[in-house]
């Protein structure tokens, strides 16, 4: 049975954290990628533009997914998020 996902407009926050005093090696950060699947092209483009307008620069993704439409951004702590223009599938 497939899960049914319900879309909501509830404000939320997601944070990557680690223990104070612990330094993670930089290469590890490039392997940590949070992907948001946005199947509607207009919504995807809106989110990409919002990140770019906030000063985030797109970086090369560390995932090769063929012809997938994806933009990856890196935050000041070197964590990466990807906005992917397609529906999630298992």
mmCIF file of N, CA and C in Angstrom:
data_model
loop_
_atom_site.group_PDB
_atom_site.id
_atom_site.type_symbol
_atom_site.label_atom_id
_atom_site.label_comp_id
_atom_site.label_asym_id
_atom_site.label_seq_id
_atom_site.Cartn_x
_atom_site.Cartn_y
_atom_site.Cartn_z
ATOM 1 N N UNK A 1 0.842 -1.174 0.000
ATOM 2 C CA UNK A 1 0.000 0.000 0.000
ATOM 3 C C UNK A 1 0.889 1.238 0.000
ATOM 4 N N UNK A 2 0.603 2.194 -0.874
ATOM 5 C CA UNK A 2 1.393 3.420 -0.928
ATOM 6 C C UNK A 2 0.929 4.387 0.148
ATOM 7 N N UNK A 3 1.906 5.160 0.670
ATOM 8 C CA UNK A 3 1.562 6.211 1.615
ATOM 9 C C UNK A 3 0.921 7.364 0.877
ATOM 10 N N UNK A 4 -0.080 7.952 1.480
ATOM 11 C CA UNK A 4 -0.683 9.152 0.913
ATOM 12 C C UNK A 4 -0.104 10.332 1.668
ATOM 13 N N UNK A 5 0.453 11.277 0.931
ATOM 14 C CA UNK A 5 1.070 12.451 1.537
ATOM 15 C C UNK A 5 0.105 13.620 1.443
ATOM 16 N N UNK A 6 -0.012 14.320 2.541
ATOM 17 C CA UNK A 6 -0.880 15.493 2.589
ATOM 18 C C UNK A 6 0.008 16.730 2.659
ATOM 19 N N UNK A 7 -0.231 17.686 1.785
ATOM 20 C CA UNK A 7 0.538 18.916 1.764
ATOM 21 C C UNK A 7 -0.124 19.926 2.680
ATOM 22 N N UNK A 8 0.668 20.566 3.537
ATOM 23 C CA UNK A 8 0.139 21.572 4.445
ATOM 24 C C UNK A 8 0.970 22.835 4.337
ATOM 25 N N UNK A 9 0.425 23.912 4.819
ATOM 26 C CA UNK A 9 1.127 25.185 4.838
ATOM 27 C C UNK A 9 1.504 25.563 6.265
ATOM 28 N N UNK A 10 1.955 24.599 7.030
ATOM 29 C CA UNK A 10 2.333 24.827 8.417
ATOM 30 C C UNK A 10 3.782 25.309 8.450
ATOM 31 N N UNK A 11 4.057 26.451 9.138
ATOM 32 C CA UNK A 11 5.447 26.914 9.251
ATOM 33 C C UNK A 11 6.288 25.845 9.944
ATOM 34 N N UNK A 12 7.501 25.666 9.459
ATOM 35 C CA UNK A 12 8.367 24.653 10.052
ATOM 36 C C UNK A 12 9.815 25.066 9.913
ATOM 37 N N UNK A 13 10.680 24.350 10.608
ATOM 38 C CA UNK A 13 12.105 24.613 10.553
ATOM 39 C C UNK A 13 12.828 23.280 10.641
ATOM 40 N N UNK A 14 13.902 23.173 9.883
ATOM 41 C CA UNK A 14 14.734 21.982 9.910
ATOM 42 C C UNK A 14 16.165 22.448 10.127
ATOM 43 N N UNK A 15 16.846 21.877 11.100
ATOM 44 C CA UNK A 15 18.220 22.287 11.382
ATOM 45 C C UNK A 15 19.143 21.083 11.373
ATOM 46 N N UNK A 16 20.319 21.239 10.774
ATOM 47 C CA UNK A 16 21.386 20.258 10.900
ATOM 48 C C UNK A 16 22.197 20.671 12.119
ATOM 49 N N UNK A 17 22.407 19.756 13.029
ATOM 50 C CA UNK A 17 23.143 20.095 14.243
ATOM 51 C C UNK A 17 24.210 19.047 14.540
ATOM 52 N N UNK A 18 25.169 19.449 15.358
ATOM 53 C CA UNK A 18 26.157 18.508 15.897
ATOM 54 C C UNK A 18 26.591 19.020 17.257
ATOM 55 N N UNK A 19 27.247 18.184 18.034
ATOM 56 C CA UNK A 19 27.650 18.547 19.385
ATOM 57 C C UNK A 19 28.642 19.695 19.370
ATOM 58 N N UNK A 20 28.498 20.593 20.342
ATOM 59 C CA UNK A 20 29.428 21.709 20.491
ATOM 60 C C UNK A 20 30.840 21.161 20.729
ATOM 61 N N UNK A 21 31.787 21.715 20.038
ATOM 62 C CA UNK A 21 33.171 21.279 20.195
ATOM 63 C C UNK A 21 33.575 20.170 19.244
ATOM 64 N N UNK A 22 32.616 19.598 18.546
ATOM 65 C CA UNK A 22 32.912 18.550 17.576
ATOM 66 C C UNK A 22 33.006 19.195 16.197
ATOM 67 N N UNK A 23 34.100 18.970 15.512
ATOM 68 C CA UNK A 23 34.271 19.499 14.168
ATOM 69 C C UNK A 23 34.133 18.360 13.179
ATOM 70 N N UNK A 24 33.186 18.509 12.280
ATOM 71 C CA UNK A 24 32.991 17.488 11.256
ATOM 72 C C UNK A 24 33.923 17.762 10.090
ATOM 73 N N UNK A 25 34.503 16.730 9.514
ATOM 74 C CA UNK A 25 35.385 16.949 8.371
ATOM 75 C C UNK A 25 34.608 17.473 7.167
ATOM 76 N N UNK A 26 35.167 18.431 6.449
ATOM 77 C CA UNK A 26 34.490 19.060 5.316
ATOM 78 C C UNK A 26 33.978 18.079 4.273
ATOM 79 N N UNK A 27 34.747 17.058 3.873
ATOM 80 C CA UNK A 27 34.222 16.146 2.852
ATOM 81 C C UNK A 27 32.901 15.492 3.257
ATOM 82 N N UNK A 28 32.706 15.285 4.562
ATOM 83 C CA UNK A 28 31.467 14.684 5.033
ATOM 84 C C UNK A 28 30.278 15.574 4.687
ATOM 85 N N UNK A 29 30.443 16.883 4.787
ATOM 86 C CA UNK A 29 29.348 17.802 4.508
ATOM 87 C C UNK A 29 28.843 17.657 3.075
ATOM 88 N N UNK A 30 29.722 17.391 2.152
ATOM 89 C CA UNK A 30 29.310 17.261 0.757
ATOM 90 C C UNK A 30 28.513 15.986 0.510
ATOM 91 N N UNK A 31 28.599 15.052 1.445
ATOM 92 C CA UNK A 31 27.847 13.807 1.311
ATOM 93 C C UNK A 31 26.482 13.906 1.989
ATOM 94 N N UNK A 32 26.285 14.944 2.773
ATOM 95 C CA UNK A 32 25.004 15.155 3.449
ATOM 96 C C UNK A 32 24.167 16.059 2.560
ATOM 97 N N UNK A 33 23.102 15.512 2.014
ATOM 98 C CA UNK A 33 22.267 16.256 1.081
ATOM 99 C C UNK A 33 20.803 16.017 1.422
ATOM 100 N N UNK A 34 20.101 17.095 1.675
ATOM 101 C CA UNK A 34 18.674 17.028 1.931
ATOM 102 C C UNK A 34 17.966 17.406 0.642
ATOM 103 N N UNK A 35 17.114 16.528 0.148
ATOM 104 C CA UNK A 35 16.449 16.761 -1.137
ATOM 105 C C UNK A 35 14.964 17.031 -0.909
ATOM 106 N N UNK A 36 14.491 18.124 -1.486
ATOM 107 C CA UNK A 36 13.075 18.452 -1.478
ATOM 108 C C UNK A 36 12.539 18.171 -2.872
ATOM 109 N N UNK A 37 11.524 17.331 -2.957
ATOM 110 C CA UNK A 37 10.916 16.970 -4.229
ATOM 111 C C UNK A 37 9.708 17.881 -4.456
ATOM 112 N N UNK A 38 9.769 18.652 -5.515
ATOM 113 C CA UNK A 38 8.710 19.601 -5.859
ATOM 114 C C UNK A 38 8.246 19.296 -7.279
ATOM 115 N N UNK A 39 7.175 18.522 -7.442
ATOM 116 C CA UNK A 39 6.769 18.069 -8.773
ATOM 117 C C UNK A 39 6.186 19.158 -9.671
ATOM 118 N N UNK A 40 5.603 20.199 -9.096
ATOM 119 C CA UNK A 40 5.026 21.267 -9.921
ATOM 120 C C UNK A 40 6.118 22.263 -10.304
ATOM 121 N N UNK A 41 6.350 22.406 -11.600
ATOM 122 C CA UNK A 41 7.449 23.234 -12.112
ATOM 123 C C UNK A 41 7.407 24.661 -11.571
ATOM 124 N N UNK A 42 6.236 25.259 -11.539
ATOM 125 C CA UNK A 42 6.114 26.645 -11.084
ATOM 126 C C UNK A 42 6.513 26.774 -9.613
ATOM 127 N N UNK A 43 6.080 25.847 -8.771
ATOM 128 C CA UNK A 43 6.440 25.870 -7.348
ATOM 129 C C UNK A 43 7.943 25.637 -7.172
ATOM 130 N N UNK A 44 8.490 24.697 -7.923
ATOM 131 C CA UNK A 44 9.931 24.423 -7.875
ATOM 132 C C UNK A 44 10.723 25.678 -8.232
ATOM 133 N N UNK A 45 10.351 26.332 -9.343
ATOM 134 C CA UNK A 45 11.081 27.529 -9.783
ATOM 135 C C UNK A 45 10.971 28.648 -8.755
ATOM 136 N N UNK A 46 9.818 28.779 -8.130
ATOM 137 C CA UNK A 46 9.623 29.791 -7.084
ATOM 138 C C UNK A 46 10.603 29.556 -5.939
ATOM 139 N N UNK A 47 10.751 28.315 -5.520
ATOM 140 C CA UNK A 47 11.660 27.987 -4.408
ATOM 141 C C UNK A 47 13.124 28.190 -4.803
ATOM 142 N N UNK A 48 13.471 27.827 -6.017
ATOM 143 C CA UNK A 48 14.838 28.048 -6.512
ATOM 144 C C UNK A 48 15.134 29.550 -6.505
ATOM 145 N N UNK A 49 14.213 30.350 -7.030
ATOM 146 C CA UNK A 49 14.395 31.799 -7.076
ATOM 147 C C UNK A 49 14.502 32.407 -5.680
ATOM 148 N N UNK A 50 13.710 31.905 -4.739
ATOM 149 C CA UNK A 50 13.757 32.415 -3.369
ATOM 150 C C UNK A 50 15.139 32.196 -2.755
ATOM 151 N N UNK A 51 15.696 31.016 -2.964
ATOM 152 C CA UNK A 51 17.038 30.728 -2.426
ATOM 153 C C UNK A 51 18.082 31.618 -3.081
ATOM 154 N N UNK A 52 18.002 31.748 -4.396
ATOM 155 C CA UNK A 52 18.969 32.576 -5.126
ATOM 156 C C UNK A 52 18.854 34.045 -4.700
ATOM 157 N N UNK A 53 17.637 34.542 -4.553
ATOM 158 C CA UNK A 53 17.422 35.933 -4.138
ATOM 159 C C UNK A 53 17.864 36.179 -2.702
ATOM 160 N N UNK A 54 17.940 35.126 -1.899
ATOM 161 C CA UNK A 54 18.415 35.251 -0.513
ATOM 162 C C UNK A 54 19.941 35.217 -0.446
ATOM 163 N N UNK A 55 20.600 35.072 -1.605
ATOM 164 C CA UNK A 55 22.059 35.124 -1.637
ATOM 165 C C UNK A 55 22.752 33.779 -1.680
ATOM 166 N N UNK A 56 21.986 32.703 -1.752
ATOM 167 C CA UNK A 56 22.598 31.379 -1.836
ATOM 168 C C UNK A 56 22.990 31.092 -3.279
ATOM 169 N N UNK A 57 24.197 30.573 -3.469
ATOM 170 C CA UNK A 57 24.652 30.233 -4.813
ATOM 171 C C UNK A 57 24.483 28.740 -5.059
ATOM 172 N N UNK A 58 24.106 28.419 -6.273
ATOM 173 C CA UNK A 58 23.977 27.014 -6.648
ATOM 174 C C UNK A 58 25.369 26.396 -6.745
ATOM 175 N N UNK A 59 25.475 25.142 -6.328
ATOM 176 C CA UNK A 59 26.731 24.394 -6.407
ATOM 177 C C UNK A 59 26.478 23.105 -7.165
ATOM 178 N N UNK A 60 27.541 22.470 -7.589
ATOM 179 C CA UNK A 60 27.398 21.201 -8.295
ATOM 180 C C UNK A 60 26.895 20.138 -7.336
ATOM 181 N N UNK A 61 25.924 19.377 -7.781
ATOM 182 C CA UNK A 61 25.362 18.317 -6.951
ATOM 183 C C UNK A 61 26.312 17.129 -6.902
ATOM 184 N N UNK A 62 26.299 16.428 -5.783
ATOM 185 C CA UNK A 62 27.124 15.232 -5.669
ATOM 186 C C UNK A 62 26.345 13.974 -6.048
ATOM 187 N N UNK A 63 25.159 14.163 -6.617
ATOM 188 C CA UNK A 63 24.337 13.040 -7.052
ATOM 189 C C UNK A 63 24.183 13.117 -8.567
ATOM 190 N N UNK A 64 24.375 12.010 -9.237
ATOM 191 C CA UNK A 64 24.118 11.966 -10.673
ATOM 192 C C UNK A 64 22.828 11.194 -10.873
ATOM 193 N N UNK A 65 21.803 11.913 -11.301
ATOM 194 C CA UNK A 65 20.477 11.310 -11.438
ATOM 195 C C UNK A 65 19.981 11.428 -12.876
ATOM 196 N N UNK A 66 20.899 11.331 -13.815
ATOM 197 C CA UNK A 66 20.516 11.384 -15.217
ATOM 198 C C UNK A 66 19.980 12.728 -15.626
ATOM 199 N N UNK A 67 18.747 12.737 -16.109
ATOM 200 C CA UNK A 67 18.168 13.969 -16.627
ATOM 201 C C UNK A 67 17.320 14.714 -15.596
ATOM 202 N N UNK A 68 17.507 14.415 -14.327
ATOM 203 C CA UNK A 68 16.719 15.068 -13.281
ATOM 204 C C UNK A 68 16.963 16.575 -13.287
ATOM 205 N N UNK A 69 15.907 17.330 -13.041
ATOM 206 C CA UNK A 69 16.018 18.774 -12.929
ATOM 207 C C UNK A 69 16.180 19.088 -11.448
ATOM 208 N N UNK A 70 17.388 19.498 -11.082
ATOM 209 C CA UNK A 70 17.702 19.720 -9.671
ATOM 210 C C UNK A 70 18.662 20.897 -9.561
ATOM 211 N N UNK A 71 18.472 21.693 -8.516
ATOM 212 C CA UNK A 71 19.426 22.735 -8.173
ATOM 213 C C UNK A 71 19.837 22.498 -6.730
ATOM 214 N N UNK A 72 21.154 22.490 -6.503
ATOM 215 C CA UNK A 72 21.695 22.254 -5.168
ATOM 216 C C UNK A 72 22.307 23.542 -4.643
ATOM 217 N N UNK A 73 21.970 23.867 -3.393
ATOM 218 C CA UNK A 73 22.512 25.049 -2.733
ATOM 219 C C UNK A 73 23.313 24.612 -1.514
ATOM 220 N N UNK A 74 24.305 25.403 -1.164
ATOM 221 C CA UNK A 74 25.134 25.118 0.004
ATOM 222 C C UNK A 74 24.971 26.263 0.992
ATOM 223 N N UNK A 75 24.732 25.931 2.275
ATOM 224 C CA UNK A 75 24.578 26.986 3.267
ATOM 225 C C UNK A 75 25.945 27.362 3.849
ATOM 226 N N UNK A 76 26.002 28.395 4.696
ATOM 227 C CA UNK A 76 27.289 28.844 5.241
ATOM 228 C C UNK A 76 28.036 27.780 6.056
ATOM 229 N N UNK A 77 27.315 26.780 6.579
ATOM 230 C CA UNK A 77 27.955 25.697 7.339
ATOM 231 C C UNK A 77 28.362 24.533 6.441
ATOM 232 N N UNK A 78 28.271 24.687 5.171
ATOM 233 C CA UNK A 78 28.640 23.750 4.106
ATOM 234 C C UNK A 78 27.660 22.589 3.952
ATOM 235 N N UNK A 79 26.501 22.653 4.607
ATOM 236 C CA UNK A 79 25.486 21.635 4.359
ATOM 237 C C UNK A 79 24.804 21.969 3.042
ATOM 238 N N UNK A 80 24.265 20.964 2.386
ATOM 239 C CA UNK A 80 23.651 21.162 1.081
ATOM 240 C C UNK A 80 22.196 20.715 1.072
ATOM 241 N N UNK A 81 21.385 21.494 0.343
ATOM 242 C CA UNK A 81 20.010 21.083 0.079
ATOM 243 C C UNK A 81 19.814 21.099 -1.430
ATOM 244 N N UNK A 82 18.974 20.209 -1.895
ATOM 245 C CA UNK A 82 18.671 20.145 -3.325
ATOM 246 C C UNK A 82 17.171 20.308 -3.500
ATOM 247 N N UNK A 83 16.810 21.114 -4.485
ATOM 248 C CA UNK A 83 15.417 21.273 -4.872
ATOM 249 C C UNK A 83 15.262 20.540 -6.186
ATOM 250 N N UNK A 84 14.472 19.484 -6.163
ATOM 251 C CA UNK A 84 14.337 18.626 -7.337
ATOM 252 C C UNK A 84 12.944 18.752 -7.930
ATOM 253 N N UNK A 85 12.888 18.987 -9.220
ATOM 254 C CA UNK A 85 11.609 19.163 -9.913
ATOM 255 C C UNK A 85 11.087 17.829 -10.417
ATOM 256 N N UNK A 86 10.567 17.053 -9.506
ATOM 257 C CA UNK A 86 9.885 15.803 -9.828
ATOM 258 C C UNK A 86 9.240 15.271 -8.557
ATOM 259 N N UNK A 87 8.337 14.345 -8.706
ATOM 260 C CA UNK A 87 7.685 13.733 -7.552
ATOM 261 C C UNK A 87 8.612 12.691 -6.946
ATOM 262 N N UNK A 88 8.509 12.516 -5.663
ATOM 263 C CA UNK A 88 9.286 11.488 -4.983
ATOM 264 C C UNK A 88 8.715 10.123 -5.321
ATOM 265 N N UNK A 89 9.577 9.152 -5.489
ATOM 266 C CA UNK A 89 9.119 7.781 -5.694
ATOM 267 C C UNK A 89 10.041 6.837 -4.945
ATOM 268 N N UNK A 90 9.482 5.781 -4.469
ATOM 269 C CA UNK A 90 10.253 4.814 -3.677
ATOM 270 C C UNK A 90 11.063 3.920 -4.571
#
